[in-house]
mmCIF file of C-alpha atoms in Angstrom:
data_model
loop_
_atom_site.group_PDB
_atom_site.id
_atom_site.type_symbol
_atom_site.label_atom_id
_atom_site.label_comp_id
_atom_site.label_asym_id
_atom_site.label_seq_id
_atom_site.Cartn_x
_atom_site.Cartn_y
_atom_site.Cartn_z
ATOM 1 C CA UNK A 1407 -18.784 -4.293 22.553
ATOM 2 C CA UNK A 1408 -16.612 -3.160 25.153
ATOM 3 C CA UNK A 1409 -13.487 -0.130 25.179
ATOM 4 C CA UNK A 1410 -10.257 0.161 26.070
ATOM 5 C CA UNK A 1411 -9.537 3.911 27.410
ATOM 6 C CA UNK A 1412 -6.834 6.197 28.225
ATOM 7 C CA UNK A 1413 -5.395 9.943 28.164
ATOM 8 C CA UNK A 1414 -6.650 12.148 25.411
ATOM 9 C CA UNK A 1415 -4.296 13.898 23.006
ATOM 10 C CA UNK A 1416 -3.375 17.654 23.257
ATOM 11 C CA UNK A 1417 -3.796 19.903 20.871
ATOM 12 C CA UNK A 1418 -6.884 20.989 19.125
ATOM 13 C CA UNK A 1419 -6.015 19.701 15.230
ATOM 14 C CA UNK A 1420 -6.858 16.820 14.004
ATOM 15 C CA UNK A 1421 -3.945 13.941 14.184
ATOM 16 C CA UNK A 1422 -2.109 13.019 11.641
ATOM 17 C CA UNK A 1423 -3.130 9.376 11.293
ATOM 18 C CA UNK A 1424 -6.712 9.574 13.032
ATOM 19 C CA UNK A 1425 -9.438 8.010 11.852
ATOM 20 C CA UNK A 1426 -11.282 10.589 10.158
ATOM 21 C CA UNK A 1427 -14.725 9.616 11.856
ATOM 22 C CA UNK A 1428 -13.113 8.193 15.516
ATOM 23 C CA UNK A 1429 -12.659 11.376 17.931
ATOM 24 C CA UNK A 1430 -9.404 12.004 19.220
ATOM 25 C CA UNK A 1431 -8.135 9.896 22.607
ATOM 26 C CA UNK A 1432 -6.615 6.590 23.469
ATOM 27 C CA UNK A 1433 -10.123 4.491 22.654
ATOM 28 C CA UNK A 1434 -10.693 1.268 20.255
ATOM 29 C CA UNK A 1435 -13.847 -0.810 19.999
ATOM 30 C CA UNK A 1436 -13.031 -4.284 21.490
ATOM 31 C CA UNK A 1437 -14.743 -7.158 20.018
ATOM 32 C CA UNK A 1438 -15.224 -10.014 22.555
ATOM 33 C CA UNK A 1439 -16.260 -12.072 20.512
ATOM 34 C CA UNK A 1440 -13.378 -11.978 18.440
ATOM 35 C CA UNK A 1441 -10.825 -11.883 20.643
ATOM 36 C CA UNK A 1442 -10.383 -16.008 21.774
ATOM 37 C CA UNK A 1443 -11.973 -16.975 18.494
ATOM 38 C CA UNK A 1444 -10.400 -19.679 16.220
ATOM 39 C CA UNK A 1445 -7.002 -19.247 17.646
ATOM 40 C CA UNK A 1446 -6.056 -22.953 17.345
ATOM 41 C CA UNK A 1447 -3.945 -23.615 14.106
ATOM 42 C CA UNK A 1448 -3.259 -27.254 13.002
ATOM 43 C CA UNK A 1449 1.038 -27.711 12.430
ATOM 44 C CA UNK A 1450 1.218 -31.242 11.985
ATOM 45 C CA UNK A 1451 3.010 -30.536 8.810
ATOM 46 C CA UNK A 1452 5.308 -27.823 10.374
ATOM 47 C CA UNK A 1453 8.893 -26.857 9.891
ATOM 48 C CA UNK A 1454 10.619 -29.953 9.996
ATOM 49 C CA UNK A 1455 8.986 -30.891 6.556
ATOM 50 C CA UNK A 1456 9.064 -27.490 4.503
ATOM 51 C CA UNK A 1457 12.882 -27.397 5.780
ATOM 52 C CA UNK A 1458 14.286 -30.915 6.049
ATOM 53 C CA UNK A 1459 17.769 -29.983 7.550
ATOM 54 C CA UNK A 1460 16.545 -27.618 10.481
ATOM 55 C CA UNK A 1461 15.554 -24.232 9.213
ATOM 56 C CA UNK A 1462 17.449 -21.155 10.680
ATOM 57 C CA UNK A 1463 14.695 -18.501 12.503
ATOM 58 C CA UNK A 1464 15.351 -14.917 13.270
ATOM 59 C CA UNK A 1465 12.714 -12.906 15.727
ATOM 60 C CA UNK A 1466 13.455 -9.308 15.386
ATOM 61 C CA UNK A 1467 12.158 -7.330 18.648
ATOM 62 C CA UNK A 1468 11.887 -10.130 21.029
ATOM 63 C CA UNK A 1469 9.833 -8.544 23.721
ATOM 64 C CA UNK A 1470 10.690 -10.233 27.165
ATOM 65 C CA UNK A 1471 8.221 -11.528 30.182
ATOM 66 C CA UNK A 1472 6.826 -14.753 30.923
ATOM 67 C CA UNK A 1473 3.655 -13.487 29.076
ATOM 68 C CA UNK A 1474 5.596 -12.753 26.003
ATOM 69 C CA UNK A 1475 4.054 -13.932 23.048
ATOM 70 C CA UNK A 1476 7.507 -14.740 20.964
ATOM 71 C CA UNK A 1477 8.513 -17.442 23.816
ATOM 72 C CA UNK A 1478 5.788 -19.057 22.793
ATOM 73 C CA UNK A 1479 6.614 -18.804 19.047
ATOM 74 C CA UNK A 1480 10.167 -19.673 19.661
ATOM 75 C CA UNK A 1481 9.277 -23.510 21.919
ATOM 76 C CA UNK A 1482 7.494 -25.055 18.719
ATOM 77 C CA UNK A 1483 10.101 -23.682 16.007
ATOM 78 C CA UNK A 1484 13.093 -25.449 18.656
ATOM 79 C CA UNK A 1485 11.280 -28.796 18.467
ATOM 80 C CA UNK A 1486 11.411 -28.664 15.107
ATOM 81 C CA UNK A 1487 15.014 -28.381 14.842
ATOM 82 C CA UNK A 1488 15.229 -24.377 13.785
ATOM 83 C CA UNK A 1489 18.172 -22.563 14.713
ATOM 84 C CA UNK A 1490 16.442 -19.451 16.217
ATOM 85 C CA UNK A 1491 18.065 -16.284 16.818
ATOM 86 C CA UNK A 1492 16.201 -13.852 19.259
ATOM 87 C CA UNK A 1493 17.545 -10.268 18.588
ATOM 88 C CA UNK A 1494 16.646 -8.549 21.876
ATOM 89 C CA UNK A 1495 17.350 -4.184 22.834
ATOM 90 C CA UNK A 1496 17.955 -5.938 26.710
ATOM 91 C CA UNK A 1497 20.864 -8.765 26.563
ATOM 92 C CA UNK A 1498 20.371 -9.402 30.450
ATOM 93 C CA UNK A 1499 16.853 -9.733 30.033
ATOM 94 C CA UNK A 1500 16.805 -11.659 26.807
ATOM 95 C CA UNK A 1501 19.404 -14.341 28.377
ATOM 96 C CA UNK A 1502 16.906 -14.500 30.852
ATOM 97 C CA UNK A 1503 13.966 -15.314 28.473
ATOM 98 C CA UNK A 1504 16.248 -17.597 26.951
ATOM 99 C CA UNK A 1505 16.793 -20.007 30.147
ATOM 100 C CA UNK A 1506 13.305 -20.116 30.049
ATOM 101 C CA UNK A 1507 12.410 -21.263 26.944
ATOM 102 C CA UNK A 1508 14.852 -24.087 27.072
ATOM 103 C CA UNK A 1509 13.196 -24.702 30.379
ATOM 104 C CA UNK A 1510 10.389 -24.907 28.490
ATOM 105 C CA UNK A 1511 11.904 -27.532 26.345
ATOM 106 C CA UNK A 1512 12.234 -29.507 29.369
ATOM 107 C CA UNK A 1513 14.871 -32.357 29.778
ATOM 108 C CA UNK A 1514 14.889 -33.211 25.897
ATOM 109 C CA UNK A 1515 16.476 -29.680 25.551
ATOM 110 C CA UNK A 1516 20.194 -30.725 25.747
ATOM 111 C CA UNK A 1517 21.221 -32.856 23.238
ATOM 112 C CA UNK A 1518 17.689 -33.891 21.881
ATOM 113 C CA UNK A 1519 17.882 -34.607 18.324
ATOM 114 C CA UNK A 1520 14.660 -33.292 17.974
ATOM 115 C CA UNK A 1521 15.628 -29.659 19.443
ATOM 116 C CA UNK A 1522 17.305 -26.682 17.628
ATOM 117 C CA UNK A 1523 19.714 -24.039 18.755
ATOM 118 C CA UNK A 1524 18.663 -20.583 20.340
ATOM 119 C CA UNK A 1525 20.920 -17.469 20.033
ATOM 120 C CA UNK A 1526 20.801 -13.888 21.580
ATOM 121 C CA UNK A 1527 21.921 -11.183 20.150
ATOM 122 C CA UNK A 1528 21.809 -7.425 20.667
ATOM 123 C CA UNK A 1529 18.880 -5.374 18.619
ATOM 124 C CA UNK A 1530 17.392 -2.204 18.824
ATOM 125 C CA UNK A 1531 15.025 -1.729 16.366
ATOM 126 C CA UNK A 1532 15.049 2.307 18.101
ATOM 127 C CA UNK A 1533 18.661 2.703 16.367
ATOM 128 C CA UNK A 1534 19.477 2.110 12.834
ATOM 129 C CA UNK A 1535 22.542 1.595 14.345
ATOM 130 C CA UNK A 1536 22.112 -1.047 15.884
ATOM 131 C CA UNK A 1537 20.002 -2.954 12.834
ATOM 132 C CA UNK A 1538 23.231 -2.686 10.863
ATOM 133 C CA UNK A 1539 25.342 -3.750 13.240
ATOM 134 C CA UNK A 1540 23.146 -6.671 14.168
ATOM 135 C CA UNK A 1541 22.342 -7.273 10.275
ATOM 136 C CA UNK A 1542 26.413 -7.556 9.610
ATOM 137 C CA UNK A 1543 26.886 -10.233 12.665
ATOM 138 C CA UNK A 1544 24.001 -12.041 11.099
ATOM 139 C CA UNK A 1545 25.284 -11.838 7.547
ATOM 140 C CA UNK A 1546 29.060 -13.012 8.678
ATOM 141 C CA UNK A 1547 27.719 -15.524 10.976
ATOM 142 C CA UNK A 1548 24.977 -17.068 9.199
ATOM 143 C CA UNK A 1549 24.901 -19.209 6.239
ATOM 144 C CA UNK A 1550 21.314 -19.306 5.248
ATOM 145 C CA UNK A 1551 18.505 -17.605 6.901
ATOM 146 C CA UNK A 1552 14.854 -19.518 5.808
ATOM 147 C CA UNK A 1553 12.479 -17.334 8.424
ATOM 148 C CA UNK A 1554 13.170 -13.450 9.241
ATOM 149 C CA UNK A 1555 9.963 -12.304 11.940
ATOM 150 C CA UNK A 1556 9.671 -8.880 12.421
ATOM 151 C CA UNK A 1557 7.866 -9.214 16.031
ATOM 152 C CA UNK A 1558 9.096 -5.764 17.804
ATOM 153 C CA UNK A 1559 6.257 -3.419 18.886
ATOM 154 C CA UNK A 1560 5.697 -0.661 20.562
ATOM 155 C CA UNK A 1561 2.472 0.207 21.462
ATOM 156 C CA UNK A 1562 0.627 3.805 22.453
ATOM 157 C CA UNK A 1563 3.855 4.992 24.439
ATOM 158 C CA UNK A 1564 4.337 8.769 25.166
ATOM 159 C CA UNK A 1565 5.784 11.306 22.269
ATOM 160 C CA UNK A 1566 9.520 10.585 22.272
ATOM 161 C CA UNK A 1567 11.964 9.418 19.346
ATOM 162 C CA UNK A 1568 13.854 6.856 18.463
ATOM 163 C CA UNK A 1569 17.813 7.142 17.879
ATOM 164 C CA UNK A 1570 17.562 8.420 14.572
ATOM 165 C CA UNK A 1571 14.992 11.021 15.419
ATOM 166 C CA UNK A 1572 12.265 9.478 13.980
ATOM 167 C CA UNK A 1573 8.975 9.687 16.301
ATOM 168 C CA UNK A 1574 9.400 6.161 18.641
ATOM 169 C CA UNK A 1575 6.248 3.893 17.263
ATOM 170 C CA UNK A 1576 6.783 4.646 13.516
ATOM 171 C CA UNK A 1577 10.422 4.339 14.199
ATOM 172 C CA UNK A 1578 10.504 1.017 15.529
ATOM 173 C CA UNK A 1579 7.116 -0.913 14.052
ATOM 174 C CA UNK A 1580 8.066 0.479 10.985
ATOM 175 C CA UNK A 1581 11.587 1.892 9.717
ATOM 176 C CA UNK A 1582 13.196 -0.311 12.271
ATOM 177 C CA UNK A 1583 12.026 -3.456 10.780
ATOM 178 C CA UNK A 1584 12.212 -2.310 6.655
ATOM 179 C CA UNK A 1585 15.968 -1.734 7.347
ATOM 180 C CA UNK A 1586 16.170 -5.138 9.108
ATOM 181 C CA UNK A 1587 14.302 -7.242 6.326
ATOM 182 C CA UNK A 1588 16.000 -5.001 3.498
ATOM 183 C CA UNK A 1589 19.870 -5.440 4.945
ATOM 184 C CA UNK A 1590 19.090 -9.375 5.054
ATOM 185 C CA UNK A 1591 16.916 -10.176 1.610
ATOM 186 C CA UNK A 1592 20.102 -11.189 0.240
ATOM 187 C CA UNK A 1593 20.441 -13.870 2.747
ATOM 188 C CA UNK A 1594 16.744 -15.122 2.754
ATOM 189 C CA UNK A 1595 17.149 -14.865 -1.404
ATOM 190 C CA UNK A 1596 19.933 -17.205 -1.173
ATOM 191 C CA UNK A 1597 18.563 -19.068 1.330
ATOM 192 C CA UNK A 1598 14.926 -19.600 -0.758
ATOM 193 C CA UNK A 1599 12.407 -21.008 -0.439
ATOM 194 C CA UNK A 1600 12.560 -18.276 2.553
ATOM 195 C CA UNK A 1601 9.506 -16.541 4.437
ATOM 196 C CA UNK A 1602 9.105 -13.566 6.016
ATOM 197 C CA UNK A 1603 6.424 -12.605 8.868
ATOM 198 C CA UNK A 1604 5.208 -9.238 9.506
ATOM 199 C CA UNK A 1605 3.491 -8.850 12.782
ATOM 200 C CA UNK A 1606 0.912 -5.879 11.931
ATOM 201 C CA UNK A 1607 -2.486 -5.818 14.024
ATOM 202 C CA UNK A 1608 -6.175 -5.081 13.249
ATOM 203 C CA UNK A 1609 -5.866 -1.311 14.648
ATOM 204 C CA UNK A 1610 -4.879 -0.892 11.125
ATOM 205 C CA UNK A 1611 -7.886 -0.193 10.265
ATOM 206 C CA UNK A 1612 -7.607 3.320 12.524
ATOM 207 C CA UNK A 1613 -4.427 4.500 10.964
ATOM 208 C CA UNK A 1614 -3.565 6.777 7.989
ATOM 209 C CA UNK A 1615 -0.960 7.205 6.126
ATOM 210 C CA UNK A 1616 -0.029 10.846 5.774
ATOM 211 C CA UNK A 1617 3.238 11.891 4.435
ATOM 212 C CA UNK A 1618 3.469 15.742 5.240
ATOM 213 C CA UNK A 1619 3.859 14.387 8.911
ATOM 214 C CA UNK A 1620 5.245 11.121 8.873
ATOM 215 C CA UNK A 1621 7.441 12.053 12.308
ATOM 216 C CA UNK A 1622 3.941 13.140 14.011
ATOM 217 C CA UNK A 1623 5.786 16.710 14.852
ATOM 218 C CA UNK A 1624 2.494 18.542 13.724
ATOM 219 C CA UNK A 1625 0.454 16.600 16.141
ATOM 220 C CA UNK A 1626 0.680 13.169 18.086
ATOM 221 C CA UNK A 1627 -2.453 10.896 19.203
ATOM 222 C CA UNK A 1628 -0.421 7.545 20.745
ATOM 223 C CA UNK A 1629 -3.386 5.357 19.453
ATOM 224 C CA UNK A 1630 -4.152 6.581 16.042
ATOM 225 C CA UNK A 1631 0.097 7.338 15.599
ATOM 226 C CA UNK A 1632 0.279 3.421 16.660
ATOM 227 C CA UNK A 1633 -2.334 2.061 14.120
ATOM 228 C CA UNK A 1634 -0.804 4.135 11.478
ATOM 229 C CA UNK A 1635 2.201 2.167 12.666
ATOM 230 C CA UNK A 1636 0.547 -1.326 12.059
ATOM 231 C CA UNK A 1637 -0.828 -0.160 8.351
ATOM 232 C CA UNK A 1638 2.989 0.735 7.388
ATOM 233 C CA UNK A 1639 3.627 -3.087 8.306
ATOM 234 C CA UNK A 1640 1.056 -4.486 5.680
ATOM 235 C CA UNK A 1641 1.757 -1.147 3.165
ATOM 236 C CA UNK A 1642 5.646 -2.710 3.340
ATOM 237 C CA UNK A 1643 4.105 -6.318 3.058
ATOM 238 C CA UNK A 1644 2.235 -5.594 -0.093
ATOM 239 C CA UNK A 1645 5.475 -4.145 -1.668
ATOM 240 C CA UNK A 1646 7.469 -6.237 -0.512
ATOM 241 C CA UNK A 1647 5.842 -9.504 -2.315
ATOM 242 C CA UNK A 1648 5.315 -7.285 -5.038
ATOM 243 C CA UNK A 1649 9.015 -7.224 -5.437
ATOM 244 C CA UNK A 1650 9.713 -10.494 -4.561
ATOM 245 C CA UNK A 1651 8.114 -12.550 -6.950
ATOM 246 C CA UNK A 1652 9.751 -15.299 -8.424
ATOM 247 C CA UNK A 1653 12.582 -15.290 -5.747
ATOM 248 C CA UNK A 1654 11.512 -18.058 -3.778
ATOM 249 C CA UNK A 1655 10.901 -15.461 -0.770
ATOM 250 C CA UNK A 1656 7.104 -14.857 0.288
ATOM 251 C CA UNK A 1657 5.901 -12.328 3.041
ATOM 252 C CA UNK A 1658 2.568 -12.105 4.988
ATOM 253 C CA UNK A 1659 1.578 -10.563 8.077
ATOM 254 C CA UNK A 1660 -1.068 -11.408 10.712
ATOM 255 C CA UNK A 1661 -3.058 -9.796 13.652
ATOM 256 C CA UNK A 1662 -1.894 -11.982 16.385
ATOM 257 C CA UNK A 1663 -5.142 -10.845 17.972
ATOM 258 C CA UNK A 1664 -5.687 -9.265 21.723
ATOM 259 C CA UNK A 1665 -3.301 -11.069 24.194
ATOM 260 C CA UNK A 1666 -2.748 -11.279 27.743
ATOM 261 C CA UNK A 1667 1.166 -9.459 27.464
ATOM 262 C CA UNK A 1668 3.252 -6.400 28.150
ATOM 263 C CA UNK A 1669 2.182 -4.720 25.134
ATOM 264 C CA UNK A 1670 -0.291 -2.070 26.606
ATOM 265 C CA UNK A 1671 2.146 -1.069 29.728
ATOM 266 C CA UNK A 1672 1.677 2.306 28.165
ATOM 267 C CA UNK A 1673 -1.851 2.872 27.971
ATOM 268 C CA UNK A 1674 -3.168 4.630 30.574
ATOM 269 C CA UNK A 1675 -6.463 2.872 32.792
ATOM 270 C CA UNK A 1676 -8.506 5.056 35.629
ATOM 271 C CA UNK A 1677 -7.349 2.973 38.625
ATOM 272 C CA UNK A 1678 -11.212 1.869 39.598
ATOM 273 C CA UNK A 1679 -11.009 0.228 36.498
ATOM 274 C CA UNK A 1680 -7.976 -1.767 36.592
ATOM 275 C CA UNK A 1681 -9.897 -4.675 38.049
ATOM 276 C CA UNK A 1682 -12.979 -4.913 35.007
ATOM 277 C CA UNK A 1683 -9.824 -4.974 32.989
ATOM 278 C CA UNK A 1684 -8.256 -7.625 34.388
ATOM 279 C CA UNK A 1685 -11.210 -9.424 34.762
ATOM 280 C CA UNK A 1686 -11.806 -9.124 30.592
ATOM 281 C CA UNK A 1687 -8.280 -10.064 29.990
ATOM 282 C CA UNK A 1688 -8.374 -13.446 31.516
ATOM 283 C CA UNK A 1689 -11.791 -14.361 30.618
ATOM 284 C CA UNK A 1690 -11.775 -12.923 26.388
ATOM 285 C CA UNK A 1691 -7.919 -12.265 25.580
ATOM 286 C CA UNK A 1692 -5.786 -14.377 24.047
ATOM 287 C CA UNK A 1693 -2.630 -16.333 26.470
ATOM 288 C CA UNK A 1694 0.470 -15.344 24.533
ATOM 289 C CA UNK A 1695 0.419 -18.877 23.204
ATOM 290 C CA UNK A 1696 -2.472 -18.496 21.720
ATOM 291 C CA UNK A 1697 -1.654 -15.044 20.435
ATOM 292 C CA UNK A 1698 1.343 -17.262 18.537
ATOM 293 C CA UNK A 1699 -0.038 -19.548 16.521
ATOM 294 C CA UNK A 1700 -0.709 -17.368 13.516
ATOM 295 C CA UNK A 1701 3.194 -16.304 13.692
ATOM 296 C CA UNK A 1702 4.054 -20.644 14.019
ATOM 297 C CA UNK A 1703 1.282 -21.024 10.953
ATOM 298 C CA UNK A 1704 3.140 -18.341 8.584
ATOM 299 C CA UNK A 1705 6.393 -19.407 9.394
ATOM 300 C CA UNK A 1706 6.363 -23.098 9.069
ATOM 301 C CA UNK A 1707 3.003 -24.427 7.483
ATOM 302 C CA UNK A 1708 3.482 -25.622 3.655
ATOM 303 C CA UNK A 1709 0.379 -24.451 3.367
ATOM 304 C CA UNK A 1710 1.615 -21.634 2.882
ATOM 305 C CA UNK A 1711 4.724 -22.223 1.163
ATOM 306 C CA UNK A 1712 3.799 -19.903 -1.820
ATOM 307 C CA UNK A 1713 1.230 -17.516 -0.232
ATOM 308 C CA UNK A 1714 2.590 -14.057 -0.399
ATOM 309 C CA UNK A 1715 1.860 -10.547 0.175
ATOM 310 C CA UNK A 1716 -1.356 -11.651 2.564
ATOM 311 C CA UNK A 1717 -2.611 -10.863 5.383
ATOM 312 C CA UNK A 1718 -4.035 -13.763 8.319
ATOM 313 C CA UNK A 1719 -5.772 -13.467 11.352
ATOM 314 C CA UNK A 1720 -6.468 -16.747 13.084
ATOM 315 C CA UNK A 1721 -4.351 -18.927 10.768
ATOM 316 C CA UNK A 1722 -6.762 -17.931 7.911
ATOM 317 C CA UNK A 1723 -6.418 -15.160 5.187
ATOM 318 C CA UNK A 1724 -8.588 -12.134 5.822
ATOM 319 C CA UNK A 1725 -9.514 -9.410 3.908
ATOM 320 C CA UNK A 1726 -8.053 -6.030 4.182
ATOM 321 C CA UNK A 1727 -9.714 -2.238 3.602
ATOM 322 C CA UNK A 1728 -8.833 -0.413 0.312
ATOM 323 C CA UNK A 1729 -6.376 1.983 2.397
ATOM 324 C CA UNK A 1730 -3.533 -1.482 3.378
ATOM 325 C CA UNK A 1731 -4.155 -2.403 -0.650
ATOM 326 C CA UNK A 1732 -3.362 1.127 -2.022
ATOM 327 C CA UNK A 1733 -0.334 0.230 -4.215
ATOM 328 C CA UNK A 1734 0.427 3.677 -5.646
ATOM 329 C CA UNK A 1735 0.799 4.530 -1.215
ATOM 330 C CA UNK A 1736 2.816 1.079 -0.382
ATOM 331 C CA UNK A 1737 5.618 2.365 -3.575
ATOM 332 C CA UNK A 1738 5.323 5.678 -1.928
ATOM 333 C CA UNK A 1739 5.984 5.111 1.708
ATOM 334 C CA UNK A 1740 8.649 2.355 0.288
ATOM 335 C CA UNK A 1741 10.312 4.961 -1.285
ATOM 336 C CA UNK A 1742 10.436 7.673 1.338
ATOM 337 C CA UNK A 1743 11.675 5.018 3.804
ATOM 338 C CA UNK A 1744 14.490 3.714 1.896
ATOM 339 C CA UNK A 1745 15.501 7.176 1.858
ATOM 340 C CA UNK A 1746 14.583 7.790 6.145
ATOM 341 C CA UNK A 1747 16.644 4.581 6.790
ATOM 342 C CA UNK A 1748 19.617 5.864 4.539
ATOM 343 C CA UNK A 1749 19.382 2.991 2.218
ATOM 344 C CA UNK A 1750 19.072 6.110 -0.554
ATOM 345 C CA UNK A 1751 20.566 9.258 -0.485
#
């Protein structure tokens, strides 16, 4: 068992969404062991067959970089003939990833029969804003959406807010994405059978859900405040499925496990130990494509075609604690988001 470690919070209270028996600072166990296991998922049944006529794909939050995990999501959905649509906060940088997923593709990419269409448009999942404006494009653009993933993270980044006001890591892994997925279930409705793919993590298990200080004003731990973060995700996933049945929509989410990417740029390593790390990185974490597969699994795999409100690690269900199955919390926190998001006044 090995640690990842980091700046301590201020403040002398206990934080808001800290483990109760975990003391305060930027520290979670790392399992080894767990890390590269089982990431290999077998799609030879994949989208092509669960949606016959191409399916159309949106990835909320692409994150950028050659070591993003989404590229990696995006290659296998375009040879099966998905329209994809990245929604991206950087344009310039998203056009970028872009050129490089159809170089990817490789020569097959123009004009292939095999190979979808990829579109970039502007989303930041930091401004409400924004999620309506990009949700009304969508809507007047698109005629049927069959896959919405909600992919944007931020992860242990220093107290700031989003847009709205909202504290930044419950603002965007969160309320960013319920406003996304809410302003398009009409679409995916329509569009059923329809999936929808909530990238949560394991950290879960660290977070906790308290509602007197949702907007961490009271106090703010980056790790605990990002775990809390990643619970919301499979809180909104339960209640979500709950109120989808019989639509023809389902909605899991998955712990893409640790992967070599971006993520972490935030979390804060003593110098001396910047080499270990990248030493454990390359030898136990995940490559982003492997950090994918669970995302490719959910979102095309008829074996899953009526699996909802679930939660996978390693293309398999796992089981979750008592605190991500809490119904009475998931109507709760559904309810005081609809109203933080302004979709009740």
């Amino acid at each position: 068992m090995a640690c990842l470690g980091g700046t301590r919070s201020s403040g002398g209270g206990s934080c808001c969404c800290a483990h109760p028996r975990r003391a305060q600072g930027d520290v979670y166990p790392l399992d080894l062991h767990e890390a590269r296991a089982g990431y290999s998922c077998s799609l030879e049944s994949g989208l092509h067959q669960t949606h016959p006529s191409g399916a159309a794909v949106l990835v909320g939050g692409y994150r950028w970089g050659a070591a993003a995990t989404p590229k990696f999501a995006i290659v296998p959905l375009l040879r099966r003939r998905a329209r994809v649509i990245m929604g991206c906060r950087d344009r310039a940088r998203a056009e970028s990833a872009a050129r490089d997923i159809l170089a990817e593709l490789g020569p097959c990419a123009a004009g292939s029969a095999h190979d979808g269409d990829l579109l970039v448009r502007e989303l930041d999942l930091a401004s409400l804003r924004s999620v309506r404006r990009f949700c009304h494009r969508v809507l007047q653009e698109e005629p049927r959406l069959d896959v919405l993933i909600n992919n944007a993270g931020i992860f242990q980044c220093p107290y700031t807010k989003t847009e709205d006001g909202f504290e930044m890591q419950f603002g965007v892994n969160h309320l960013g994405h319920f406003l996304l997925t809410n302003l398009l279930l009409g679409l995916l409705k329509s569009s059923a059978p329809s999936r929808v793919v909530v990238v949560s993590s394991k950290l879960y298990k660290y977070g906790e859900i308290n509602f007197d200080d949702l907007n961490s004003e009271m106090n703010y731990n980056k790790s605990f405040c990002y775990s809390r973060s990643k619970l919301a995700n499979i809180l909104f996933t339960k209640e979500l499925a709950r109120r989808l049945e019989g639509t023809g929509v389902t909605v899991n989410a998955l712990h893409p496990g640790i992967c070599r990417t971006n993520l972490g740029r935030h979390v804060n390593v003593p110098l001396l130990a910047k080499p270990l790390l990248s030493f454990v990185s390359w030898a136990f974490f995940k490559t982003p494509l492997e950090g994918a597969q669970t995302s490719i699994y959910l979102a095309s795999s008829p074996d899953v075609e009526s699996v909802s409100g679930k939660y996978f690690g390693n293309c398999k269900e796992e089981e979750l604690l008592p605190k991500a199955t809490d119904d009475l919390v998931a109507r709760k926190l559904w309810d005081i988001s609809e109203v933080m998001v302004g979709l009740l006044k």
